[in-house]
PDB file of C-alpha atoms in Angstrom:
ATOM      1  CA  GLN A   1      14.309 -27.958 -54.535  1.00 74.00           C
ATOM      2  CA  ILE A   2      17.753 -29.261 -55.396  1.00 77.00           C
ATOM      3  CA  LEU A   3      17.984 -32.109 -57.889  1.00 91.00           C
ATOM      4  CA  LEU A   4      21.188 -34.026 -58.663  1.00 96.00           C
ATOM      5  CA  ALA A   5      21.767 -36.178 -61.700  1.00 97.00           C
ATOM      6  CA  GLU A   6      24.813 -38.486 -61.962  1.00 98.00           C
ATOM      7  CA  SER A   7      26.235 -39.772 -65.276  1.00 97.00           C
ATOM      8  CA  GLY A   8      29.409 -41.349 -66.620  1.00 97.00           C
ATOM      9  CA  GLY A   9      29.230 -44.768 -65.019  1.00 98.00           C
ATOM     10  CA  GLY A  10      29.928 -47.912 -67.029  1.00 97.00           C
ATOM     11  CA  LEU A  11      32.195 -50.882 -67.485  1.00 98.00           C
ATOM     12  CA  VAL A  12      35.902 -50.481 -67.216  1.00 98.00           C
ATOM     13  CA  GLN A  13      38.803 -52.974 -66.838  1.00 97.00           C
ATOM     14  CA  ALA A  14      40.864 -52.919 -63.683  1.00 98.00           C
ATOM     15  CA  GLY A  15      43.642 -50.370 -63.999  1.00 98.00           C
ATOM     16  CA  GLY A  16      41.555 -48.169 -66.293  1.00 98.00           C
ATOM     17  CA  SER A  17      39.923 -44.809 -65.725  1.00 98.00           C
ATOM     18  CA  LEU A  18      36.470 -43.377 -65.589  1.00 98.00           C
ATOM     19  CA  ARG A  19      35.036 -39.872 -65.051  1.00 98.00           C
ATOM     20  CA  LEU A  20      31.758 -39.376 -63.289  1.00 98.00           C
ATOM     21  CA  SER A  21      29.665 -36.168 -63.442  1.00 98.00           C
ATOM     22  CA  CYS A  22      26.783 -34.808 -61.361  1.00 98.00           C
ATOM     23  CA  VAL A  23      24.715 -31.950 -62.670  1.00 97.00           C
ATOM     24  CA  VAL A  24      22.798 -30.047 -59.984  1.00 96.00           C
ATOM     25  CA  SER A  25      19.670 -27.966 -60.555  1.00 94.00           C
ATOM     26  CA  GLY A  26      18.955 -24.890 -58.561  1.00 82.00           C
ATOM     27  CA  LEU A  27      20.276 -21.396 -58.247  1.00 65.00           C
ATOM     28  CA  ASP A  28      22.630 -21.886 -55.313  1.00 89.00           C
ATOM     29  CA  PHE A  29      25.030 -24.722 -56.343  1.00 94.00           C
ATOM     30  CA  SER A  30      28.015 -22.640 -55.126  1.00 94.00           C
ATOM     31  CA  SER A  31      26.524 -22.533 -51.598  1.00 94.00           C
ATOM     32  CA  PHE A  32      26.664 -26.339 -51.187  1.00 96.00           C
ATOM     33  CA  ALA A  33      29.509 -28.531 -50.265  1.00 96.00           C
ATOM     34  CA  MET A  34      29.413 -31.655 -52.421  1.00 97.00           C
ATOM     35  CA  ALA A  35      30.508 -35.258 -51.987  1.00 98.00           C
ATOM     36  CA  TRP A  36      30.667 -38.680 -53.684  1.00 98.00           C
ATOM     37  CA  PHE A  37      29.556 -41.834 -51.886  1.00 98.00           C
ATOM     38  CA  ARG A  38      29.395 -45.405 -53.138  1.00 98.00           C
ATOM     39  CA  GLN A  39      27.404 -48.493 -52.134  1.00 98.00           C
ATOM     40  CA  VAL A  40      27.366 -52.129 -52.993  1.00 97.00           C
ATOM     41  CA  PRO A  41      24.480 -54.471 -52.222  1.00 95.00           C
ATOM     42  CA  GLY A  42      24.482 -55.655 -48.631  1.00 96.00           C
ATOM     43  CA  LYS A  43      26.919 -52.945 -47.441  1.00 96.00           C
ATOM     44  CA  GLU A  44      26.565 -49.545 -46.007  1.00 96.00           C
ATOM     45  CA  ARG A  45      27.036 -46.356 -48.023  1.00 96.00           C
ATOM     46  CA  GLU A  46      30.722 -45.530 -48.090  1.00 98.00           C
ATOM     47  CA  PHE A  47      32.271 -42.031 -48.215  1.00 98.00           C
ATOM     48  CA  VAL A  48      34.567 -41.430 -51.228  1.00 98.00           C
ATOM     49  CA  ALA A  49      35.413 -37.749 -51.454  1.00 98.00           C
ATOM     50  CA  ALA A  50      34.105 -34.287 -50.662  1.00 98.00           C
ATOM     51  CA  ILE A  51      34.756 -30.801 -51.794  1.00 98.00           C
ATOM     52  CA  ASP A  52      33.929 -27.343 -50.313  1.00 97.00           C
ATOM     53  CA  THR A  53      31.811 -24.685 -51.915  1.00 97.00           C
ATOM     54  CA  SER A  54      34.697 -22.949 -53.712  1.00 96.00           C
ATOM     55  CA  GLY A  55      36.460 -26.135 -54.783  1.00 97.00           C
ATOM     56  CA  ARG A  56      39.586 -25.085 -52.941  1.00 96.00           C
ATOM     57  CA  GLN A  57      39.400 -27.741 -50.212  1.00 97.00           C
ATOM     58  CA  THR A  58      38.870 -31.449 -50.637  1.00 98.00           C
ATOM     59  CA  ARG A  59      38.697 -34.579 -48.514  1.00 98.00           C
ATOM     60  CA  VAL A  60      39.359 -37.995 -49.919  1.00 98.00           C
ATOM     61  CA  ALA A  61      38.890 -41.446 -48.350  1.00 98.00           C
ATOM     62  CA  ASP A  62      42.076 -43.445 -47.725  1.00 98.00           C
ATOM     63  CA  SER A  63      40.747 -46.271 -49.965  1.00 97.00           C
ATOM     64  CA  VAL A  64      40.897 -44.014 -53.003  1.00 98.00           C
ATOM     65  CA  LYS A  65      43.564 -41.534 -52.076  1.00 98.00           C
ATOM     66  CA  GLY A  66      46.061 -40.924 -54.843  1.00 98.00           C
ATOM     67  CA  ARG A  67      43.709 -42.512 -57.391  1.00 98.00           C
ATOM     68  CA  PHE A  68      40.454 -40.435 -57.373  1.00 98.00           C
ATOM     69  CA  ILE A  69      40.207 -36.685 -57.760  1.00 98.00           C
ATOM     70  CA  ILE A  70      37.088 -34.655 -56.887  1.00 98.00           C
ATOM     71  CA  SER A  71      36.441 -31.343 -58.516  1.00 98.00           C
ATOM     72  CA  ARG A  72      33.556 -28.927 -59.301  1.00 98.00           C
ATOM     73  CA  ASP A  73      32.647 -26.307 -61.848  1.00 97.00           C
ATOM     74  CA  ASN A  74      30.355 -23.793 -60.175  1.00 96.00           C
ATOM     75  CA  ALA A  75      29.564 -22.011 -63.467  1.00 95.00           C
ATOM     76  CA  ALA A  76      28.337 -25.323 -64.935  1.00 96.00           C
ATOM     77  CA  LYS A  77      26.816 -26.416 -61.635  1.00 97.00           C
ATOM     78  CA  THR A  78      28.647 -29.727 -62.026  1.00 97.00           C
ATOM     79  CA  LEU A  79      30.497 -32.067 -59.664  1.00 98.00           C
ATOM     80  CA  SER A  80      33.026 -34.497 -61.091  1.00 98.00           C
ATOM     81  CA  LEU A  81      34.965 -37.539 -59.926  1.00 98.00           C
ATOM     82  CA  GLN A  82      38.029 -38.579 -61.905  1.00 98.00           C
ATOM     83  CA  MET A  83      38.707 -42.215 -61.109  1.00 98.00           C
ATOM     84  CA  ASN A  84      42.131 -43.638 -62.062  1.00 98.00           C
ATOM     85  CA  SER A  85      43.832 -46.957 -61.516  1.00 98.00           C
ATOM     86  CA  LEU A  86      40.476 -48.580 -60.851  1.00 98.00           C
ATOM     87  CA  LYS A  87      40.405 -51.745 -58.761  1.00 98.00           C
ATOM     88  CA  PHE A  88      37.828 -54.467 -58.683  1.00 96.00           C
ATOM     89  CA  GLU A  89      36.759 -53.364 -55.231  1.00 96.00           C
ATOM     90  CA  ASP A  90      35.848 -49.891 -56.654  1.00 98.00           C
ATOM     91  CA  ALA A  91      32.807 -51.431 -58.402  1.00 98.00           C
ATOM     92  CA  ALA A  92      29.684 -49.933 -56.809  1.00 98.00           C
ATOM     93  CA  GLU A  93      26.740 -47.605 -57.277  1.00 98.00           C
ATOM     94  CA  TYR A  94      28.153 -44.096 -57.081  1.00 98.00           C
ATOM     95  CA  TYR A  95      26.053 -41.231 -55.655  1.00 98.00           C
ATOM     96  CA  CYS A  96      26.618 -37.502 -55.524  1.00 97.00           C
ATOM     97  CA  ALA A  97      25.341 -35.582 -52.535  1.00 96.00           C
ATOM     98  CA  ALA A  98      24.989 -31.970 -51.464  1.00 96.00           C
ATOM     99  CA  ASP A  99      25.320 -30.346 -48.055  1.00 94.00           C
ATOM    100  CA  ARG A 100      24.108 -26.862 -47.328  1.00 91.00           C
ATOM    101  CA  VAL A 101      25.947 -26.702 -43.970  1.00 90.00           C
ATOM    102  CA  ARG A 102      29.484 -25.301 -43.909  1.00 89.00           C
ATOM    103  CA  ARG A 103      31.527 -27.918 -42.028  1.00 93.00           C
ATOM    104  CA  ILE A 104      35.140 -28.050 -40.996  1.00 91.00           C
ATOM    105  CA  PRO A 105      36.261 -30.623 -41.726  1.00 94.00           C
ATOM    106  CA  LEU A 106      34.176 -31.542 -44.705  1.00 94.00           C
ATOM    107  CA  GLY A 107      31.372 -34.084 -43.901  1.00 94.00           C
ATOM    108  CA  SER A 108      32.093 -37.799 -44.452  1.00 96.00           C
ATOM    109  CA  LYS A 109      28.849 -39.257 -43.117  1.00 96.00           C
ATOM    110  CA  PHE A 110      25.801 -39.908 -45.279  1.00 93.00           C
ATOM    111  CA  HIS A 111      23.437 -38.181 -42.774  1.00 95.00           C
ATOM    112  CA  GLU A 112      25.381 -34.945 -43.197  1.00 96.00           C
ATOM    113  CA  TYR A 113      24.214 -34.637 -46.774  1.00 96.00           C
ATOM    114  CA  GLY A 114      20.608 -33.629 -47.387  1.00 93.00           C
ATOM    115  CA  TYR A 115      20.350 -34.081 -51.151  1.00 95.00           C
ATOM    116  CA  TRP A 116      21.174 -37.135 -53.237  1.00 95.00           C
ATOM    117  CA  GLY A 117      21.271 -38.187 -56.828  1.00 96.00           C
ATOM    118  CA  GLN A 118      19.833 -41.363 -58.205  1.00 96.00           C
ATOM    119  CA  GLY A 119      23.226 -43.009 -58.608  1.00 97.00           C
ATOM    120  CA  THR A 120      25.398 -44.305 -61.497  1.00 98.00           C
ATOM    121  CA  GLN A 121      26.773 -47.860 -61.746  1.00 98.00           C
ATOM    122  CA  VAL A 122      30.473 -48.453 -62.018  1.00 98.00           C
ATOM    123  CA  THR A 123      31.529 -51.986 -62.961  1.00 98.00           C
ATOM    124  CA  VAL A 124      35.144 -53.013 -62.952  1.00 98.00           C
ATOM    125  CA  SER A 125      36.208 -56.200 -64.788  1.00 96.00           C
ATOM    126  CA  PRO A 126      39.317 -58.163 -63.816  1.00 90.00           C
TER     127      PRO A 126
END
């Protein structure tokens, strides 16, 4: 069974940067498309970014385009999210997710991802 473990969340001032990581267990990390979602209390889970199995194709939500970069290291079985120019509205619980289905375009809906991490909290201060 695939297990996902996020890390790197914390407190950062608006305008600052933070890098999240998600280490995935299992033997077939390179066979899964990966994504980051975020969620705040009382709101639905929001798509942030996705990356294909090879790391050569990405999809980024308009709300974070130009500020966030998604990447992966298949040798290390690790998904990353570099977050720059953080805004107060970026504060949320961030989740990594895995999708074993090859989709074109990459999935942006929560139900398209079958495996989820426990989440890591990102807090942005004014």
